[in-house]
Coordinates of C-alpha atoms and ligand atoms in Angstrom, one line a residue:
M1 CA 66.7 123.6 114.1
L2 CA 66.3 122.7 110.4
L3 CA 69.7 121.8 109.1
G4 CA 72.3 120.0 111.2
C5 CA 75.9 120.3 110.1
I6 CA 79.0 118.5 111.2
G7 CA 82.3 120.1 110.2
D8 CA 85.7 118.3 110.4
D9 CA 87.6 121.5 111.3
F10 CA 86.9 124.9 112.7
T11 CA 87.6 127.2 109.8
G12 CA 85.8 124.9 107.4
S13 CA 82.8 125.0 109.8
S14 CA 82.8 128.8 109.9
D15 CA 83.1 128.8 106.1
L16 CA 79.9 126.7 106.0
A17 CA 78.2 128.7 108.7
N18 CA 79.0 131.9 106.7
T19 CA 77.5 130.4 103.5
L20 CA 74.3 129.4 105.3
A21 CA 74.0 132.7 107.2
K22 CA 74.5 134.7 104.0
Q23 CA 71.5 132.7 102.5
G24 CA 69.4 134.1 105.3
M25 CA 69.4 131.3 107.9
R26 CA 70.1 132.1 111.5
T27 CA 73.3 130.1 112.1
V28 CA 75.3 129.2 115.2
Q29 CA 78.6 127.4 115.2
Y30 CA 79.3 125.2 118.2
T31 CA 82.7 124.0 119.4
G32 CA 82.4 120.3 119.7
V33 CA 79.1 118.6 120.7
P34 CA 77.2 120.9 123.0
N35 CA 76.1 119.5 126.4
M36 CA 72.8 121.5 126.4
A37 CA 70.0 122.2 124.0
A38 CA 70.3 124.9 121.4
K39 CA 68.3 128.2 121.6
G40 CA 64.9 127.8 119.9
D41 CA 65.5 130.3 117.1
V42 CA 68.6 128.7 115.7
E43 CA 67.9 127.4 112.1
V44 CA 71.2 125.9 111.3
G45 CA 73.5 124.3 113.9
V46 CA 77.1 123.7 112.8
V47 CA 79.0 121.4 115.2
A48 CA 82.6 122.1 114.6
L49 CA 84.8 119.2 115.4
K50 CA 88.6 118.9 115.1
S51 CA 88.3 115.5 113.4
R52 CA 90.2 115.8 110.2
S53 CA 93.5 114.5 111.3
I54 CA 92.6 112.5 114.5
D55 CA 92.4 108.7 114.8
V56 CA 89.6 107.5 112.6
A57 CA 87.6 105.6 115.3
Q58 CA 87.6 108.8 117.4
A59 CA 86.5 110.9 114.4
I60 CA 83.6 108.5 113.8
R61 CA 82.6 108.5 117.4
Q62 CA 82.6 112.4 117.6
S63 CA 80.7 112.7 114.4
L64 CA 78.0 110.3 115.5
D65 CA 77.7 112.1 118.8
A66 CA 77.3 115.4 116.8
L67 CA 74.7 113.7 114.6
N68 CA 72.7 112.5 117.7
W69 CA 72.7 116.0 119.2
L70 CA 71.6 117.6 116.0
K71 CA 68.8 115.0 115.6
A72 CA 67.7 115.8 119.2
Q73 CA 67.4 119.5 118.2
G74 CA 64.9 118.5 115.5
C75 CA 67.1 118.4 112.3
K76 CA 65.8 116.3 109.5
Q77 CA 68.6 116.9 107.0
F78 CA 72.3 116.7 107.7
F79 CA 75.5 118.0 106.1
F80 CA 79.0 116.7 106.6
K81 CA 81.5 119.4 105.8
Y82 CA 85.1 118.8 104.9
C83 CA 87.6 121.0 103.1
S84 CA 87.0 122.0 99.5
T85 CA 90.6 120.9 98.9
F86 CA 89.6 117.4 100.2
D87 CA 92.7 117.3 102.3
S88 CA 92.4 113.9 103.8
T89 CA 94.9 111.1 103.5
K90 CA 94.3 107.8 101.8
V91 CA 93.3 106.2 105.1
G92 CA 90.9 108.7 106.4
N93 CA 88.9 110.4 107.7
I94 CA 86.3 111.7 105.1
G95 CA 85.3 108.3 103.8
P96 CA 84.9 106.4 107.1
V97 CA 83.0 109.3 108.8
A98 CA 80.7 109.6 105.8
E99 CA 80.1 105.9 105.9
A100 CA 79.2 105.9 109.6
L101 CA 76.8 108.9 109.2
A102 CA 75.2 107.3 106.1
D103 CA 74.7 104.0 108.1
A104 CA 73.2 105.9 111.1
L105 CA 70.8 107.8 108.8
D106 CA 70.1 104.8 106.6
A107 CA 71.1 106.9 103.5
G108 CA 71.0 105.0 100.3
I109 CA 72.9 107.6 98.3
V110 CA 75.3 110.2 99.5
V111 CA 76.6 113.2 97.4
F112 CA 80.2 114.3 97.6
C113 CA 80.8 117.8 96.3
P114 CA 83.8 119.6 97.7
A115 CA 83.6 122.4 95.0
F116 CA 83.2 126.1 95.3
P117 CA 83.6 127.6 91.9
G118 CA 83.3 131.2 93.3
A119 CA 86.4 130.5 95.4
G120 CA 88.2 128.8 92.5
R121 CA 87.5 125.2 93.5
T122 CA 85.7 123.4 90.7
I123 CA 85.1 119.7 90.0
Y124 CA 85.1 118.4 86.4
Q125 CA 84.9 114.7 85.5
G126 CA 85.4 114.0 89.2
H127 CA 88.8 115.9 89.3
L128 CA 89.2 118.8 91.7
F129 CA 90.8 122.0 90.4
V130 CA 92.1 125.1 92.3
N131 CA 91.6 127.8 89.7
D132 CA 93.4 126.5 86.6
Q133 CA 95.5 123.8 88.4
L134 CA 94.7 120.3 89.3
F135 CA 94.7 120.6 93.0
N136 CA 97.4 118.0 93.7
E137 CA 99.6 120.4 91.7
S138 CA 98.5 123.5 93.7
G139 CA 100.7 123.2 96.7
M140 CA 98.3 120.8 98.6
D141 CA 100.7 118.0 97.9
S142 CA 103.0 119.5 100.5
H143 CA 100.4 120.3 103.2
P144 CA 102.1 119.8 106.7
L145 CA 99.4 117.2 107.9
T146 CA 97.3 116.0 105.0
P147 CA 99.3 116.1 101.8
M148 CA 97.0 115.3 98.8
T149 CA 98.5 113.7 95.7
D150 CA 95.5 112.8 93.5
S151 CA 93.0 115.2 92.1
D152 CA 90.5 112.4 91.3
I153 CA 88.1 112.7 94.2
A154 CA 86.2 109.4 93.4
R155 CA 89.5 107.4 93.2
W156 CA 90.7 109.0 96.4
L157 CA 87.5 108.5 98.3
Q158 CA 87.4 104.8 97.1
H159 CA 90.7 104.3 99.0
Q160 CA 88.9 105.3 102.2
S161 CA 85.5 103.6 101.8
S162 CA 84.0 100.2 101.5
S163 CA 81.0 101.8 99.8
S164 CA 81.4 101.9 96.1
V165 CA 82.0 105.3 94.6
G166 CA 80.5 106.7 91.4
K167 CA 80.4 110.0 89.6
V168 CA 77.8 112.4 88.2
T169 CA 79.5 114.6 85.7
S170 CA 78.9 118.1 84.3
T171 CA 76.9 116.7 81.4
D172 CA 74.1 115.8 83.9
V173 CA 74.6 118.8 86.2
L174 CA 74.4 121.3 83.3
A175 CA 71.2 119.6 82.1
G176 CA 69.4 120.6 85.4
V177 CA 67.8 119.2 88.5
D178 CA 65.9 116.4 86.8
A179 CA 69.0 115.1 85.1
V180 CA 70.9 115.1 88.4
D181 CA 68.0 113.3 90.0
S182 CA 68.1 110.6 87.3
A183 CA 71.9 110.4 87.4
L184 CA 71.9 109.8 91.2
A185 CA 69.2 107.1 90.7
R186 CA 71.3 105.6 88.0
E187 CA 74.4 105.5 90.2
Q188 CA 72.4 104.0 93.1
S189 CA 71.0 101.3 90.8
M190 CA 74.6 100.5 89.8
G191 CA 75.5 99.9 93.4
N192 CA 77.3 103.2 94.0
R193 CA 76.3 104.6 97.4
F194 CA 78.8 107.4 97.3
V195 CA 78.7 109.8 94.3
V196 CA 81.1 112.6 93.5
V197 CA 79.2 115.3 91.7
D198 CA 80.8 117.8 89.3
A199 CA 80.3 121.6 89.8
I200 CA 82.0 124.1 87.5
R201 CA 79.8 127.2 88.2
D202 CA 78.1 128.4 91.3
E203 CA 74.8 127.9 89.5
D204 CA 75.6 124.2 89.5
L205 CA 75.7 124.2 93.3
M206 CA 72.1 125.5 93.3
T207 CA 71.1 122.8 90.9
I208 CA 72.7 120.1 93.1
G209 CA 71.1 121.7 96.2
R210 CA 67.6 121.3 94.7
A211 CA 68.3 117.8 93.5
V212 CA 69.3 116.7 97.1
E213 CA 66.3 118.2 98.8
K214 CA 65.0 114.8 100.0
L215 CA 68.4 113.2 100.8
P216 CA 69.1 112.8 104.5
L217 CA 72.9 113.3 104.2
I218 CA 74.9 115.6 101.9
T219 CA 78.6 116.0 102.1
G220 CA 81.0 118.5 100.7
G221 CA 82.5 121.9 100.9
S222 CA 80.6 124.9 101.9
G223 CA 79.7 125.7 98.3
V224 CA 77.2 122.9 97.8
A225 CA 75.4 124.0 101.0
M226 CA 74.6 127.2 99.2
G227 CA 71.7 125.5 97.4
L228 CA 70.1 124.0 100.6
P229 CA 68.5 127.1 102.2
E230 CA 66.2 127.6 99.2
N231 CA 64.6 124.2 99.9
F232 CA 63.6 125.4 103.4
R233 CA 62.7 128.9 102.2
K234 CA 60.2 127.7 99.7
R235 CA 58.5 125.7 102.5
N236 CA 58.4 129.0 104.5
L237 CA 60.5 127.6 107.3
I238 CA 63.1 130.4 107.4
S239 CA 62.3 133.3 109.8
Q240 CA 64.2 136.1 107.9
T241 CA 65.2 138.0 111.0
K242 CA 68.7 139.4 110.6
V243 CA 71.1 139.6 113.6
P244 CA 72.8 143.1 113.7
W245 CA 76.6 143.1 113.8
T246 CA 78.7 145.5 115.8
G247 CA 82.5 145.4 116.0
Q248 CA 84.4 145.0 119.3
S249 CA 86.3 147.8 121.0
G250 CA 89.7 146.9 122.6
R251 CA 92.9 145.2 121.4
C252 CA 93.1 143.1 118.3
V253 CA 95.8 140.5 117.4
I254 CA 96.5 138.2 114.4
L255 CA 97.7 134.7 114.9
S256 CA 98.8 132.5 112.0
G257 CA 99.8 128.9 112.1
S258 CA 98.8 128.2 108.5
C259 CA 101.6 127.4 106.0
S260 CA 99.3 127.5 103.0
I261 CA 100.3 129.6 100.0
A262 CA 97.6 132.2 100.4
T263 CA 98.3 132.7 104.1
R264 CA 102.1 133.1 103.4
A265 CA 101.3 135.9 101.0
Q266 CA 99.0 137.5 103.6
V267 CA 101.7 137.3 106.2
D268 CA 104.3 138.8 103.9
L269 CA 102.1 141.7 103.1
Y270 CA 100.9 142.5 106.6
S271 CA 104.3 142.1 108.2
Q272 CA 105.8 144.8 105.9
A273 CA 103.9 147.5 107.7
H274 CA 102.9 146.1 111.1
P275 CA 104.6 144.7 114.2
S276 CA 105.2 141.1 113.4
L277 CA 106.8 138.2 115.2
E278 CA 107.9 135.0 113.5
V279 CA 108.1 132.1 116.0
S280 CA 110.4 129.2 115.2
P281 CA 108.9 125.7 115.9
G282 CA 112.4 124.6 116.8
N283 CA 112.5 127.2 119.6
I284 CA 109.0 126.1 120.7
M285 CA 110.1 122.4 120.8
N286 CA 113.3 123.3 122.7
K287 CA 111.4 125.5 125.1
I288 CA 113.4 128.6 124.1
T289 CA 110.2 130.4 123.2
T290 CA 107.1 130.0 125.4
A291 CA 103.6 131.3 125.2
W292 CA 104.5 133.8 127.9
D293 CA 107.3 135.3 125.7
V294 CA 105.0 135.6 122.8
A295 CA 102.1 137.1 124.8
K296 CA 104.5 139.6 126.4
W297 CA 105.8 140.7 123.0
V298 CA 102.3 141.2 121.7
L299 CA 101.1 143.2 124.7
D300 CA 104.2 145.4 124.5
Q301 CA 103.3 146.5 120.9
T302 CA 101.3 149.4 119.8
G303 CA 99.2 148.7 116.8
I304 CA 97.7 145.4 115.8
P305 CA 100.5 142.8 115.9
L306 CA 100.8 139.5 113.9
V307 CA 102.4 136.4 115.3
Y308 CA 103.2 133.6 112.9
T309 CA 104.9 130.3 112.3
S310 CA 103.8 130.3 108.7
T311 CA 106.7 129.2 106.5
D312 CA 107.5 127.5 103.2
P313 CA 107.2 123.7 102.6
E314 CA 111.0 123.1 102.7
S315 CA 111.2 124.6 106.2
V316 CA 108.1 122.6 107.4
K317 CA 109.7 119.4 106.1
Q318 CA 112.9 120.1 108.0
V319 CA 111.0 120.8 111.2
Q320 CA 109.0 117.6 110.8
K321 CA 112.1 115.6 110.0
E322 CA 113.9 116.9 113.2
F323 CA 110.9 116.8 115.6
G324 CA 108.3 114.5 114.0
K325 CA 105.2 115.6 112.1
E326 CA 102.6 115.2 114.9
S327 CA 104.9 116.5 117.7
S328 CA 105.8 119.6 115.9
A329 CA 102.2 120.4 114.8
S330 CA 101.0 119.8 118.3
A331 CA 103.7 122.0 119.9
V332 CA 102.9 124.8 117.5
E333 CA 99.1 124.5 118.0
T334 CA 99.6 124.4 121.8
L335 CA 101.7 127.5 121.8
F336 CA 99.1 129.4 119.8
A337 CA 96.3 128.1 122.1
E338 CA 98.2 129.1 125.3
T339 CA 99.2 132.5 123.8
A340 CA 95.6 133.2 122.8
K341 CA 94.5 132.5 126.4
L342 CA 97.1 134.8 127.9
L343 CA 96.2 137.5 125.4
V344 CA 92.5 137.3 126.1
D345 CA 93.2 137.3 129.8
G346 CA 95.4 140.3 129.2
G347 CA 92.5 142.3 127.6
V348 CA 92.7 141.3 123.9
S349 CA 89.1 141.3 122.6
S350 CA 89.4 140.6 118.8
L351 CA 91.4 137.7 117.3
V352 CA 92.1 136.9 113.7
V353 CA 93.3 133.4 113.3
A354 CA 94.8 131.7 110.1
G355 CA 94.8 128.0 109.8
G356 CA 92.2 125.3 110.3
E357 CA 94.0 123.2 112.9
T358 CA 95.4 126.3 114.5
S359 CA 91.9 127.8 114.8
G360 CA 90.6 124.6 116.4
A361 CA 93.4 124.6 119.0
I362 CA 92.8 128.3 119.8
V363 CA 89.0 128.0 120.0
E364 CA 89.3 125.0 122.3
G365 CA 92.1 126.6 124.3
L366 CA 89.9 129.7 124.9
G367 CA 86.9 127.5 125.9
I368 CA 84.7 129.1 123.3
T369 CA 81.5 127.0 122.9
T370 CA 79.2 128.9 120.6
M371 CA 79.8 131.5 117.9
E372 CA 77.0 133.6 116.4
V373 CA 77.8 134.1 112.7
G374 CA 78.2 137.7 111.6
P375 CA 79.1 139.4 108.3
E376 CA 81.5 138.0 105.7
I377 CA 85.0 139.3 105.6
D378 CA 86.1 137.5 102.5
P379 CA 84.5 134.6 100.7
G380 CA 84.3 131.7 103.2
V381 CA 85.3 133.7 106.3
P382 CA 82.8 135.3 108.6
A383 CA 83.3 137.6 111.6
M384 CA 81.9 135.8 114.6
R385 CA 80.9 136.8 118.1
A386 CA 82.1 134.3 120.6
R387 CA 81.2 136.3 123.8
D388 CA 80.0 139.7 124.8
D389 CA 83.6 140.8 125.0
L390 CA 85.2 138.7 122.3
V391 CA 85.0 138.5 118.5
I392 CA 86.9 136.2 116.2
A393 CA 87.6 135.3 112.6
L394 CA 88.9 131.9 111.7
K395 CA 90.5 131.7 108.2
S396 CA 91.1 128.5 106.4
G397 CA 94.7 128.4 105.0
N398 CA 94.0 129.0 101.4
F399 CA 91.2 131.6 101.9
G400 CA 91.2 135.3 101.7
T401 CA 92.8 138.0 99.5
E402 CA 96.4 139.1 100.1
D403 CA 95.1 142.0 102.3
F404 CA 92.8 139.7 104.3
F405 CA 94.3 140.5 107.7
A406 CA 93.7 144.3 107.3
K407 CA 90.2 143.6 106.1
A408 CA 89.4 141.3 109.0
V409 CA 90.7 143.8 111.5
K410 CA 88.4 146.5 110.1
V411 CA 85.3 144.3 110.5
L412 CA 86.2 142.9 113.9
S413 CA 87.6 145.9 115.7
T414 CA 86.2 149.3 116.3
D415 CA 89.5 150.6 117.7
L416 CA 92.1 150.9 114.9
I417 CA 95.2 152.0 116.9
D418 CA 97.2 151.2 113.8
P419 CA 95.1 151.7 110.7
P420 CA 95.8 148.7 108.5
S421 CA 97.0 149.2 105.0
Ligands
ADP1 P1 95.8 125.3 107.0 O1 94.5 125.8 107.2 O2 96.7 126.2 106.1 O3 95.9 123.9 106.5 P2 96.4 124.5 109.7 O4 96.5 125.3 110.9 O5 95.2 123.6 109.5 O6 96.6 125.4 108.4 O7 97.6 123.5 109.5 C1 99.0 123.8 109.6 C2 99.6 122.8 110.6 O8 101.0 123.1 110.4 C3 99.3 123.1 112.0 O9 99.2 121.8 112.7 C4 100.5 123.9 112.5 O10 100.7 123.7 113.9 C5 101.6 123.3 111.7 N1 102.7 124.3 111.5 C6 102.6 125.6 111.5 N2 103.7 126.2 111.3 C7 104.6 125.2 111.2 C8 106.0 125.2 110.9 N3 106.7 126.3 110.7 N4 106.6 124.0 110.8 C9 105.9 122.8 110.9 N5 104.6 122.8 111.2 C10 104.0 124.0 111.3

């Protein structure tokens, strides 16, 4: 294994895995830290944790376990993946986990670059944008679990870290690899161990990728990982064998627990023409709706049904006020996990999942341990084979075009009972 990656959620990890697979590296995503060695031909191992919103000490422990496993598989360079929207609160977990990994690897300088210009996430002067909006004005300020209120990544990261945080801005990045190298050295000499690096074009990610060739630890969104495979390719370390993809026959279902703006538009569009069930968190909490009810409804449908709890920020706030933020999130996630299990036991063989935490709960609930990365459905979202009889797509909240669900179904499933529009 050449590159070892640790992702703080499942959809983010599959986004990263997708980026690296597209660049020609044989990539496997693992659910949590595996308890056995990886297959010999895997070039990138992505250990997907569900550590974004858990207790910080636990997040650090899990991340260090992942690091040790990846080291044991032969990796020399490591990547800590978090969301391109940097959705972590002031007290965690991105800063503390990065610090622990940096200490373990004895890294003197660590790059932070949660940008992906191709997907509308740019960083300019250390501020993160989603398309033309500062990202704290893009809806992320009302995220159910990790509301983000400051677009200045360096300032935000400083709240979370004892390491001093600096910036390398576009002036250096646009000037090329040598300028980034010098700027990183300058920041290190100024005592800044963590450095937020600007990226306003996808080419910038390639520049940064080349500049970090010798660094043991890189952190960021999947975008900045785009530049890393080239470093291995030019040393002839990549095998170039492509794994063929075939869709899965059998029933397909869409499950959405994401309340992000993009997902809500996708739910609106898909539900206009397909069997759709909105599940109320209040009914879950009050045990009026159970996983059995939902699974029964799904299995009674013809076509490819959608089950969702996705709703607007006002309704989320009300639910959280009534039942508590963590309890309501956990009840919704548990319902999705139990429903997915019943559905797979009932013969469903393709699953499309929207929402990072939701995906984590479902993958864990199904006991999926490895996912071989297949073709891309939409930027950042690959189709993946979890087992001989199960394929899955895990979509991060803000990813995908409005017709994402229909596109995902077409890639995953070979049996379109209800041709998606
Ligand atoms: P995203 O990728 O869009 O951030 P996640 O699945 O990571 O989506 O996060 C959404 C969180 O909100 C999950 O914990 C989910 O259980 C919770 N949730 C989903 N629907 C509702 C709702 N209607 N009310 C309150 N919380 C919800």
